[in-house]
XYZ file of C-alpha atoms in Angstrom:
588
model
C -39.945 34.155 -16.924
C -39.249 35.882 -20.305
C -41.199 37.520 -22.371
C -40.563 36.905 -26.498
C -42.164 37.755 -29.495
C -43.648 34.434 -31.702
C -45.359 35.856 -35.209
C -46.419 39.178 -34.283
C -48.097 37.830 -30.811
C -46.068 38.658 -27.416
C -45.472 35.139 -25.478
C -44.692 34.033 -22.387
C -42.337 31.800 -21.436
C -42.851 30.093 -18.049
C -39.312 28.892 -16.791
C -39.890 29.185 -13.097
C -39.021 25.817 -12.620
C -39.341 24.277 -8.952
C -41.206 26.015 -6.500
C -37.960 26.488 -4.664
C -35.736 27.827 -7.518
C -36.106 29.067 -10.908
C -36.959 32.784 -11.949
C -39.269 33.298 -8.858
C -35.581 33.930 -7.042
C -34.328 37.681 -7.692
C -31.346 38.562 -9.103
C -27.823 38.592 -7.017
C -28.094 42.650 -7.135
C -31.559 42.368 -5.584
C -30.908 39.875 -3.170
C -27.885 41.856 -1.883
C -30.508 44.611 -1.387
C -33.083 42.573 0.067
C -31.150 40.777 2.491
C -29.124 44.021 3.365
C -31.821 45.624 5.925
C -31.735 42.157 8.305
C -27.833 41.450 7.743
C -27.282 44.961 9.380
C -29.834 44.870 12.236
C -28.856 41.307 12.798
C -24.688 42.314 12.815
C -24.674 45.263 14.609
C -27.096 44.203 17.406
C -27.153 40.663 17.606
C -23.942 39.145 15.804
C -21.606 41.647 17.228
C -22.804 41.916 20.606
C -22.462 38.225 20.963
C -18.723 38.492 19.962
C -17.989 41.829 22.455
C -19.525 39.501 25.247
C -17.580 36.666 24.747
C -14.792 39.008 24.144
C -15.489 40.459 27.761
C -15.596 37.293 29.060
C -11.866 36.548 28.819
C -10.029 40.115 28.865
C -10.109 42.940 31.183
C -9.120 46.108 29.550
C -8.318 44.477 26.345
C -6.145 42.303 27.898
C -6.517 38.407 27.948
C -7.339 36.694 31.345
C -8.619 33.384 30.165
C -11.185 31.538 31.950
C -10.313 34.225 34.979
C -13.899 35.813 34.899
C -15.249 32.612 34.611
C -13.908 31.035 37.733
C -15.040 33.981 39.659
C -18.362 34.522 38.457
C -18.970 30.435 39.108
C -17.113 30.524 42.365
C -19.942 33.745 43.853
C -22.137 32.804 46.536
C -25.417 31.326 45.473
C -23.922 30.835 41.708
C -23.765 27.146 41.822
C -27.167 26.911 42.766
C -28.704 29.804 40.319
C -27.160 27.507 37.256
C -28.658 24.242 38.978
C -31.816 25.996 39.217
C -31.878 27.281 35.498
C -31.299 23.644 34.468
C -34.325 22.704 36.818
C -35.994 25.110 35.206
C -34.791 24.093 31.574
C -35.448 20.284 32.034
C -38.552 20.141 34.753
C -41.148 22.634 33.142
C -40.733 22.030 29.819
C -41.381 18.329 30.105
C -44.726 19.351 32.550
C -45.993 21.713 29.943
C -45.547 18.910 27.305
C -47.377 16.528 28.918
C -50.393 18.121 30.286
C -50.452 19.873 26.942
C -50.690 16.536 25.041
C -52.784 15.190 27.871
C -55.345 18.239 27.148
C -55.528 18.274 23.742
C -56.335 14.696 23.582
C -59.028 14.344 25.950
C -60.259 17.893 24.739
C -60.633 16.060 20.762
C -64.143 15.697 19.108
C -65.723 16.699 21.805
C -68.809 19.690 22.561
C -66.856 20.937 25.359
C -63.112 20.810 23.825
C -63.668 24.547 22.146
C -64.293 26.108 24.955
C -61.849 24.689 27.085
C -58.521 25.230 24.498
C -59.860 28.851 24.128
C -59.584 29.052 28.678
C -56.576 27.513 28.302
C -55.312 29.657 25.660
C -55.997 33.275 27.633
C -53.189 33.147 29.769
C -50.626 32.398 26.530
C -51.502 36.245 26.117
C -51.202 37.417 28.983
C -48.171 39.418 29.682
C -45.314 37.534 31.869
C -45.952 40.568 34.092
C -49.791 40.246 34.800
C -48.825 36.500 35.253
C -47.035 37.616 38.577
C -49.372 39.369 39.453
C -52.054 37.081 39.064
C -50.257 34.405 41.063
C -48.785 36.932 44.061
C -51.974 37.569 44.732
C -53.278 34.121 44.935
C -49.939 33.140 46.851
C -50.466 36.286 49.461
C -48.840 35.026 52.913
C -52.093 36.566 54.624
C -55.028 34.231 54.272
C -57.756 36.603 54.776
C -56.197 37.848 51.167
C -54.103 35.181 49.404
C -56.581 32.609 48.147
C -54.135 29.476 47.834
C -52.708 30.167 51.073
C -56.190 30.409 52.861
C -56.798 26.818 50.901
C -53.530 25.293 52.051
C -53.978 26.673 55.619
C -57.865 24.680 55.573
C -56.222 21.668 54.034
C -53.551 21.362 56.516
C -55.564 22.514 59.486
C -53.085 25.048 60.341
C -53.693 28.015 62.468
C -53.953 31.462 60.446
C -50.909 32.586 62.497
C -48.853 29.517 60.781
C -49.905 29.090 57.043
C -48.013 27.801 55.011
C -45.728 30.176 52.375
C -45.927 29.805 49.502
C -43.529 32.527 48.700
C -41.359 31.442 51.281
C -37.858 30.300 50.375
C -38.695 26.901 50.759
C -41.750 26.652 48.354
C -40.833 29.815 45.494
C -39.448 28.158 42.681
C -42.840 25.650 42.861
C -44.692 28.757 43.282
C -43.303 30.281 40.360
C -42.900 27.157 38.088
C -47.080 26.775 39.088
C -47.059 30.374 37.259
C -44.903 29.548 34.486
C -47.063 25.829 33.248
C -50.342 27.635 33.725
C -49.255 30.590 31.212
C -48.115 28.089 28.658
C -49.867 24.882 28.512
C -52.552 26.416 26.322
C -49.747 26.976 23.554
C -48.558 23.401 23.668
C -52.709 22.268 23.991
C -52.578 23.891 20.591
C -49.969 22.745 19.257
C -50.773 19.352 19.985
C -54.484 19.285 18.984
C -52.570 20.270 15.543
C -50.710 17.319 15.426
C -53.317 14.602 16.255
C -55.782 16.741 13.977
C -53.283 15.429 11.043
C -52.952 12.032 11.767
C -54.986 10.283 9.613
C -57.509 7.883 11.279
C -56.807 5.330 8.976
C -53.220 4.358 10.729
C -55.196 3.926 13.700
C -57.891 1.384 12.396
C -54.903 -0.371 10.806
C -53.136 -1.082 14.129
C -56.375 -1.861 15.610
C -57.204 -4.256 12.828
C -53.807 -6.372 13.446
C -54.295 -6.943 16.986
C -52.386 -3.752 18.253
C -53.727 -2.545 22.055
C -54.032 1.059 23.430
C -50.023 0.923 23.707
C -49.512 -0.009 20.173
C -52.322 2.862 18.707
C -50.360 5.198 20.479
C -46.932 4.265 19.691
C -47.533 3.517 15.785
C -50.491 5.736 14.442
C -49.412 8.854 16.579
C -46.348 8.960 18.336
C -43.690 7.274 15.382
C -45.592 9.151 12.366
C -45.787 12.732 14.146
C -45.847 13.234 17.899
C -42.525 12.381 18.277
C -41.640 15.443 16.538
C -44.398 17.394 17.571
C -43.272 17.000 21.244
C -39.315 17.942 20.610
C -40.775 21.188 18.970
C -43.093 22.003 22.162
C -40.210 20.807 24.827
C -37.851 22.984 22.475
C -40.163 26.097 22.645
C -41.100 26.003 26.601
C -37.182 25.327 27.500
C -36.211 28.815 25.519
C -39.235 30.252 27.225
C -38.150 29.362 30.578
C -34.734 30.934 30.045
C -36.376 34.294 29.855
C -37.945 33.811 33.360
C -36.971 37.095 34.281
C -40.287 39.267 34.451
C -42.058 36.482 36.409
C -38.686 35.865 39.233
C -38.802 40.181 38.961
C -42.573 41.308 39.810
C -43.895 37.667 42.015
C -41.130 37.311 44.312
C -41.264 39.245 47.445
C -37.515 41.085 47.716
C -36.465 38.951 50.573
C -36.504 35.878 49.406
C -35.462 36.611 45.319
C -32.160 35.298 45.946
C -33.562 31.372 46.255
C -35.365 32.240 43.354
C -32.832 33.377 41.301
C -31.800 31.801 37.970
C -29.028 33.138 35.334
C -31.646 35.681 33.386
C -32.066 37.763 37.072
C -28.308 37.009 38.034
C -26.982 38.667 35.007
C -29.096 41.432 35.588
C -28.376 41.894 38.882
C -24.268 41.104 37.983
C -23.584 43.496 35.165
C -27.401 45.413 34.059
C -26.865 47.237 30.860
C -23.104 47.180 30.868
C -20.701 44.864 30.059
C -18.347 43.896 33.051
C -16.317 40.994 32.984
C -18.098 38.660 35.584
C -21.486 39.198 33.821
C -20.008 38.659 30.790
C -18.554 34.915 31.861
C -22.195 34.156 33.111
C -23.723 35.039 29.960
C -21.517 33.238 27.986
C -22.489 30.099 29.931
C -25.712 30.600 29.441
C -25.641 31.949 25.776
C -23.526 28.152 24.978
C -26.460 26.555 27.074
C -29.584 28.083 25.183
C -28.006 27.930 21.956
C -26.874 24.658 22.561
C -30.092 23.117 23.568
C -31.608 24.783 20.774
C -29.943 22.861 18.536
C -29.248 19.800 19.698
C -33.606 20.375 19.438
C -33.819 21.331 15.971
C -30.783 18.641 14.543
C -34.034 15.940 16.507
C -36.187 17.374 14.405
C -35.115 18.131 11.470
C -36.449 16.808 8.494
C -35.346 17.596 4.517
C -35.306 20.707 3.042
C -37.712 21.379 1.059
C -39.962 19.326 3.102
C -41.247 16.591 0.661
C -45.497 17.421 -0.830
C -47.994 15.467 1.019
C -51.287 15.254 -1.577
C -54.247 16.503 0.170
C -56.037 13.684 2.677
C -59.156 12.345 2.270
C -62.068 13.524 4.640
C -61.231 12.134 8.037
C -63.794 8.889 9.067
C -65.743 10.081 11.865
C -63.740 9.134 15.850
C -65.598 8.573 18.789
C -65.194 11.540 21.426
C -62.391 10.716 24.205
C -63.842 8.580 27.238
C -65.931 10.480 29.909
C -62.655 9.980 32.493
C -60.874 12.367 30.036
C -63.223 14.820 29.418
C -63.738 15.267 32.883
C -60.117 15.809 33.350
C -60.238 18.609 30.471
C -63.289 20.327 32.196
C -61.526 19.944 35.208
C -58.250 21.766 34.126
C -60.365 24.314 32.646
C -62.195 25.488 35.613
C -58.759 25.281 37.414
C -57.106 27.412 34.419
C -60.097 29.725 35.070
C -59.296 30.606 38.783
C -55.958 32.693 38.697
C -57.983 34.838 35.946
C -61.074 35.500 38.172
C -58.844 36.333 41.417
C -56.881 38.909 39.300
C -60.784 40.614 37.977
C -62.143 40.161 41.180
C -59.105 41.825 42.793
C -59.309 44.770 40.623
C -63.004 45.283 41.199
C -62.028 46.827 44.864
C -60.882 49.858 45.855
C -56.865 50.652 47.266
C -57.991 49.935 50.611
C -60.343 47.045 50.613
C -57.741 45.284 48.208
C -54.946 45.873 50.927
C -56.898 44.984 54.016
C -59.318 41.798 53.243
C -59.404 39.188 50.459
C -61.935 40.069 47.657
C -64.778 37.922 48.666
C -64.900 39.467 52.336
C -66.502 42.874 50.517
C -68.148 43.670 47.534
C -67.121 45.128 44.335
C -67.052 48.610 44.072
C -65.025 49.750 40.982
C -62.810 52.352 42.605
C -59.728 51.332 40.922
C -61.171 51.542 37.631
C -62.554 54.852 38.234
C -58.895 56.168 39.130
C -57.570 54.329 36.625
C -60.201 55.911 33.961
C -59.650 59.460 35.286
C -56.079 59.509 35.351
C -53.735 60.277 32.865
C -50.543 58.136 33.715
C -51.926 54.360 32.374
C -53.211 56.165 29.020
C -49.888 57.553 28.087
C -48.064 54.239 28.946
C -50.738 52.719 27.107
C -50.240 54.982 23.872
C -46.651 55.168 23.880
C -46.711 51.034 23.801
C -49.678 51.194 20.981
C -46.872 52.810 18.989
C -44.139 51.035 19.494
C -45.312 47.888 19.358
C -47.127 48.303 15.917
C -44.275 50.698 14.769
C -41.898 47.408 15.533
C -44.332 44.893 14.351
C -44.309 47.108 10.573
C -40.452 47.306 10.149
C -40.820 43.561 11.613
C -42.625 42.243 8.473
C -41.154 44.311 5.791
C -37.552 43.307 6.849
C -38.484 39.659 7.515
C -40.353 39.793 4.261
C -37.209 40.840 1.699
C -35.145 38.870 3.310
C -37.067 35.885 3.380
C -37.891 36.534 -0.703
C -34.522 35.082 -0.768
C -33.648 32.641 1.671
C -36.563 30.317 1.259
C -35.018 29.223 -2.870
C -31.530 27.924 -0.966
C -30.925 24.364 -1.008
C -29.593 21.244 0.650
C -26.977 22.368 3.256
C -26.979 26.296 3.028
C -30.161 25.717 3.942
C -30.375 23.863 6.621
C -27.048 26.160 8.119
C -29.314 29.573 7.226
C -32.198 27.812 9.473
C -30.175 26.859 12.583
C -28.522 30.516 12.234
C -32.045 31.963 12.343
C -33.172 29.709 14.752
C -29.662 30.609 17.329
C -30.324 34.225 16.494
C -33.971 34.100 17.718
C -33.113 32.737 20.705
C -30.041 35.280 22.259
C -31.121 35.851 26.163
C -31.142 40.201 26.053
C -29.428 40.019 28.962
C -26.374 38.466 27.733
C -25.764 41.261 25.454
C -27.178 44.405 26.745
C -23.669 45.991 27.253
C -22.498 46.107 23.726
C -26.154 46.751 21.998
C -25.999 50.089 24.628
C -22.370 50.836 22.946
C -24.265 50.465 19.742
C -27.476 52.643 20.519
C -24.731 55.204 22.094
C -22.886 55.495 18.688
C -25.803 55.248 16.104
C -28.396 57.166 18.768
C -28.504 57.089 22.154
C -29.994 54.826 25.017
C -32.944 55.554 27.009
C -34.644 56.591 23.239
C -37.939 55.764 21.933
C -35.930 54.913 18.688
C -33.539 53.163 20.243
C -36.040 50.849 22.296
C -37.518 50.307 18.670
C -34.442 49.508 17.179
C -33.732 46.544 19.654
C -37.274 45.018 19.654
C -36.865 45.277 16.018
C -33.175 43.073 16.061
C -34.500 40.661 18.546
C -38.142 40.141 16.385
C -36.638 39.807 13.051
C -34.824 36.117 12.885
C -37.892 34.251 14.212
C -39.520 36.229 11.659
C -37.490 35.838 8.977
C -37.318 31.826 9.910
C -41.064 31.152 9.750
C -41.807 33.319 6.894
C -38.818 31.847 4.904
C -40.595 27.880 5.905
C -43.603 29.350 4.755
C -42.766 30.660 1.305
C -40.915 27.063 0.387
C -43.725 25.384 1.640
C -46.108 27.032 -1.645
C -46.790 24.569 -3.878
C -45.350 25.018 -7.056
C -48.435 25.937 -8.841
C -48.824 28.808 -6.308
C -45.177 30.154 -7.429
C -45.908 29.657 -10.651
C -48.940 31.747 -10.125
C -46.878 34.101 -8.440
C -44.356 34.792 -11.016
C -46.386 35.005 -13.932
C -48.486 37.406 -12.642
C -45.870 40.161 -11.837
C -43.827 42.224 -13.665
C -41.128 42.243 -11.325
C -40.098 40.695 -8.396
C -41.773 42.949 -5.682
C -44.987 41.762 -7.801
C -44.317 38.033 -7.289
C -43.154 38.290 -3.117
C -46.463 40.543 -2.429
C -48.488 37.876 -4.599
C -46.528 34.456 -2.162
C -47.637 37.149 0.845
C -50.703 36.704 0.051
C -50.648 33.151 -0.760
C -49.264 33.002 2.953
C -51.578 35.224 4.965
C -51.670 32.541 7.758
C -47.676 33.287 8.342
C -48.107 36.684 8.027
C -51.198 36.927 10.666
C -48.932 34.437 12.754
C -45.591 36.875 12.468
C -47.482 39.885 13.244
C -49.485 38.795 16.185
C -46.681 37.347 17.920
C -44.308 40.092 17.559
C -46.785 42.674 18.619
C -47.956 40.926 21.294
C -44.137 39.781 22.257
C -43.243 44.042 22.272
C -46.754 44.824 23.826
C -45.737 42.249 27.193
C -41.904 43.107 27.434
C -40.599 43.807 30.263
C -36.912 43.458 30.550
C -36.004 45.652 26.943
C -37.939 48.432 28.273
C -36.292 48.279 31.680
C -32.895 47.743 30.199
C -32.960 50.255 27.322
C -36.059 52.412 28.098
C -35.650 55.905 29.661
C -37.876 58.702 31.127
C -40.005 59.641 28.374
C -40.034 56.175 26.734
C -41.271 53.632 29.249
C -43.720 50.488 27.694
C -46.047 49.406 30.049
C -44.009 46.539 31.154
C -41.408 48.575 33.317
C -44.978 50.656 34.551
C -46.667 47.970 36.208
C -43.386 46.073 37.478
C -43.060 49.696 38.922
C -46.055 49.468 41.117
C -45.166 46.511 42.445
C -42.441 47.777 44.625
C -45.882 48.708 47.652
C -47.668 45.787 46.029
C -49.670 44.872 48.634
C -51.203 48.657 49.512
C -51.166 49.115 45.331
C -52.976 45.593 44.347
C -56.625 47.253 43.889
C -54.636 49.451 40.974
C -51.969 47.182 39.952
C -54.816 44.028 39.284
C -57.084 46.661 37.668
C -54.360 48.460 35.835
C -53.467 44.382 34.550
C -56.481 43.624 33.511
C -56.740 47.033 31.239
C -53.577 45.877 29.785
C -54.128 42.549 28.843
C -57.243 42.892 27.062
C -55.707 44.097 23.612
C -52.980 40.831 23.026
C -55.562 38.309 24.821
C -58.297 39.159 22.068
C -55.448 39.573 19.365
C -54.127 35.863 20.009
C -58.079 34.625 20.676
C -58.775 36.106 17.394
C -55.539 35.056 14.920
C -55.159 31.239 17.158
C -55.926 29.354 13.949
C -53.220 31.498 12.363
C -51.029 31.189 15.065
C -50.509 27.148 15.004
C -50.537 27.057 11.254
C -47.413 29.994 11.486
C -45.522 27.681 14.228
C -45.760 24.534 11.987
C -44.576 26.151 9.338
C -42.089 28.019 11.506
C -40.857 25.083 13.137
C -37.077 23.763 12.220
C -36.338 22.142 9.083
């Protein structure tokens, strides 16, 4: 845009062009400066990190072994089955979450019940990984008289009480866990899903209807070919990275004896190498860096789709669709009450006292609030709680500003550099902590020092800003052009225009900043790997009092509950916000 003068009268000439170039895009000085802030976070704690693993990986001492480290980390006891078990855990859960999710959402459509049972189902999405084991420990206590499943599965199997079954035995953990795992994220695919059919015009329907199609064919051509198909790479995509950061759930619900049948690569790298980099841990994390990032993209080159993604004119008012059949909203009702279970042990739990929790289940006395009283009186679970206030919104800030300018930017590229910027993004986002926590503690030693408030900052802030950056850049080309237009003609400069396509994209901003504060508010493994003494989040403080869980569950389920309220009404509050910021997130 230019400004000229045209007989006396100032003018202005509008030459912003398409909504993803023109004079909306800064200058090559400014974009230096604007993309500056995320280049350096993202090279000294992501990018090189990466390269010092893999650099550990095949020298010792600085000098080259080859694939030595590798053939002795695979040939370990147990190592062969921790990698078969990730991939269980990569391919099995991901494709349960994605079909009860899809299952859910459609029999939870159009429907007076289907609010209220997405909103159960989206409460544990919220929920910290940590309160998650919890939750399910106690429901899978050995003991009947405390363990509700286990008192179930004794009556079902008419077993003595001396000889119920264990559900945290090594025979039956990984179900146990995986059980934990689907229940805290089916509500996120449930949403994701009722997105998706939501935009599928009815019309597609009624015209496969209207040439003879069947059930089969409705589903095939009006939903699954047009957008499902999609819809469910994105969803198996999402739940696979999730399950490669298993590690808070394996830490705090598995009893010490039997974590080693539990274990998968996130807890073997911890226990291999922790926050240094050894050779050995270093080989493991390389395979499982190549297998995350690789999965990842194979994911996102299914998906992908042209860039910009091509205008769709606004759809007509939707015809009106009968309600799914009584069978499925039964089975949505259903899976509601059973979603609500887990959440009612953990409050029910907490309503007892130390030693009614420890010696009898919580139906076999009544509530008498002692833990909350403690709790209330104390001093301990209000500091942790402060200190994570602080950090969390202190990292969600720096979050948004630096995804922000360097999104400005990104989101005007083109055809290839594009599409490479995206899947870049997209690999950053997904780096297991883990695999680099050695060389990002040689970095906090040099530029700080580890076991810092600031330096726990700075990595939440490294490891938040690509997803960041990715959905805000797919949400600024998404503006229609009259929007940019908008935009640049209405400020003088280019900070002007970027607050003005902020605003124009609240949805992705709500969406960035619940999810990252939520994301820093449930951590558990950053704090325990790069927290110290006088900066512990409350992740590393309740996986602490699980070391006497069973004489600490009256505190540890109350002390759960306290801290889940905050993110569980943040998400309940911003979930319109939240889909709309994945769709637009999603890979291009």
């Amino acid at each position: 845009m230019s400004q000229v003068r045209v007989l006396g009268e100032l003018a202005v000439l509008d030459d912003v062009g398409p909504a993803r170039r023109g004079r909306a895009y800064p200058a090559a000085g400014a974009t230096s400066a604007l993309l500056l802030p995320a280049a350096v976070l993202l090279g000294g704690l992501v990018l090189w990190p990466v390269l010092r693993t893999m650099h550990a990986s095949v020298t010792t001492d600085g000098r080259w072994v080859g694939a030595s480290h590798f053939r002795t980390a695979l040939a370990a006891p147990g190592t062969g089955a921790v990698v078969g078990r990730t991939v269980l855990w990569a391919l099995l859960v991901p494709a349960v979450v994605t079909a009860l999710g899809y299952l859910l959402a459609a029999a939870s459509r159009r429907s007076q019940e289907g609010g209220l049972v997405r909103l159960i189902l989206l409460v544990p999405v919220a929920l910290p990984l940590v309160v998650t084991g919890v939750t399910f420990r106690l429901m899978y206590d050995p003991d009947p008289s405390r363990g509700l499943a286990t008192l179930v599965a004794t009556r079902l199997t008419g077993r003595p009480v001396e000889d119920a079954p264990q559900l945290l035995g090594p025979g039956m953990v990984t179900v146990a866990l995986m059980s934990a795992f689907v229940w805290a994220w089916v509500g996120l695919a449930v949403l994701v899903f009722r997105s998706a059919l939501d935009a599928v015009p009815p019309s597609l329907a009624d015209a496969v209807r209207a040439y003879g199609g069947t059930r089969r064919h409705v589903l095939w051509d009006a939903q699954w070919r047009p957008l499902l198909l999609r819809t469910t790479a994105v969803v198996f995509a999402l739940v696979a990275v999730g399950t490669s950061r298993t590690f808070d759930l394996i830490l705090v619900m598995t009893p010490g004896s039997v974590r080693d049948e539990a274990s998968v690569l996130a807890l073997r790298i911890w226990q291999t190498s922790g926050g240094t980099t050894t050779g050995d841990g270093a080989a493991l994390g390389v395979v499982w860096l190549v297998a995350v990032i690789g999965g990842i993209m194979v994911a996102a080159l299914f998906v992908r789709q042209a860039w910009p993604p091509p205008r769709v004119e606004a759809a007509p008012e939707p015809t009106p669709v009968a309600p799914p059949r009584r069978v499925f909203r039964l089975l949505a009702a259903g899976a509601a009450i059973a979603w609500l279970v887990p959440l009612a042990v953990l409050v029910a739990t907490s309503a007892h006292g130390r030693v009614d929790a420890a010696a009898r289940g919580w139906w076999s006395a009544p509530p008498n609030g002692e833990s909350y009283r403690d709790l209330v009186t104390g001093t301990e679970l209000w500091r942790t709680l402060g200190f994570t206030l602080l950090l969390a919104t202190a990292v969600t800030a720096t979050v948004l500003v630096v995804a922000l300018l360097a999104a400005y930017p990104l989101a005007w590229l083109t055809g290839p550099a594009a599409q490479a910027t995206g899947l870049l993004l997209l690999a950053g986002s997904v780096v297991p902590i883990q695999v680099i926590a050695g060389p990002v503690n040689e970095v906090l030693g040099l530029v700080l020092s580890s076991g810092t408030a600031q330096g726990l900052a700075l990595v939440h802030i490294a490891l938040g800003v690509p997803f960041a950056v990715l959905v805000l850049r797919n949400a600024f080309a998404d503006l229609p052009v009259e929007q940019v237009r908008d935009a640049r003609l209405g400020g003088r400069r280019w900070w002007h225009t970027l607050r003005r396509l902020a605003r124009h994209n609240l949805s992705a901003v709500v969406a960035v900043s619940v999810l990252e504060f939520v994301q820093v508010w449930n951590d558990l493994v950053v704090g325990r790997l790069f927290g110290g003494p006088g900066s512990s989040p409350l992740g590393p403080f309740l996986a602490e009092q699980t070391r006497s869980f069973v004489s600490n569950s009256g505190a540890l389920a109350a002390s759960s509950v306290l801290a889940s309220v905050l993110p569980v009404v943040l998400v309940v509050l911003s979930r319109r916000h939240l889909v709309a910021g994945l769709v637009s997130g999603g890979v291009r």
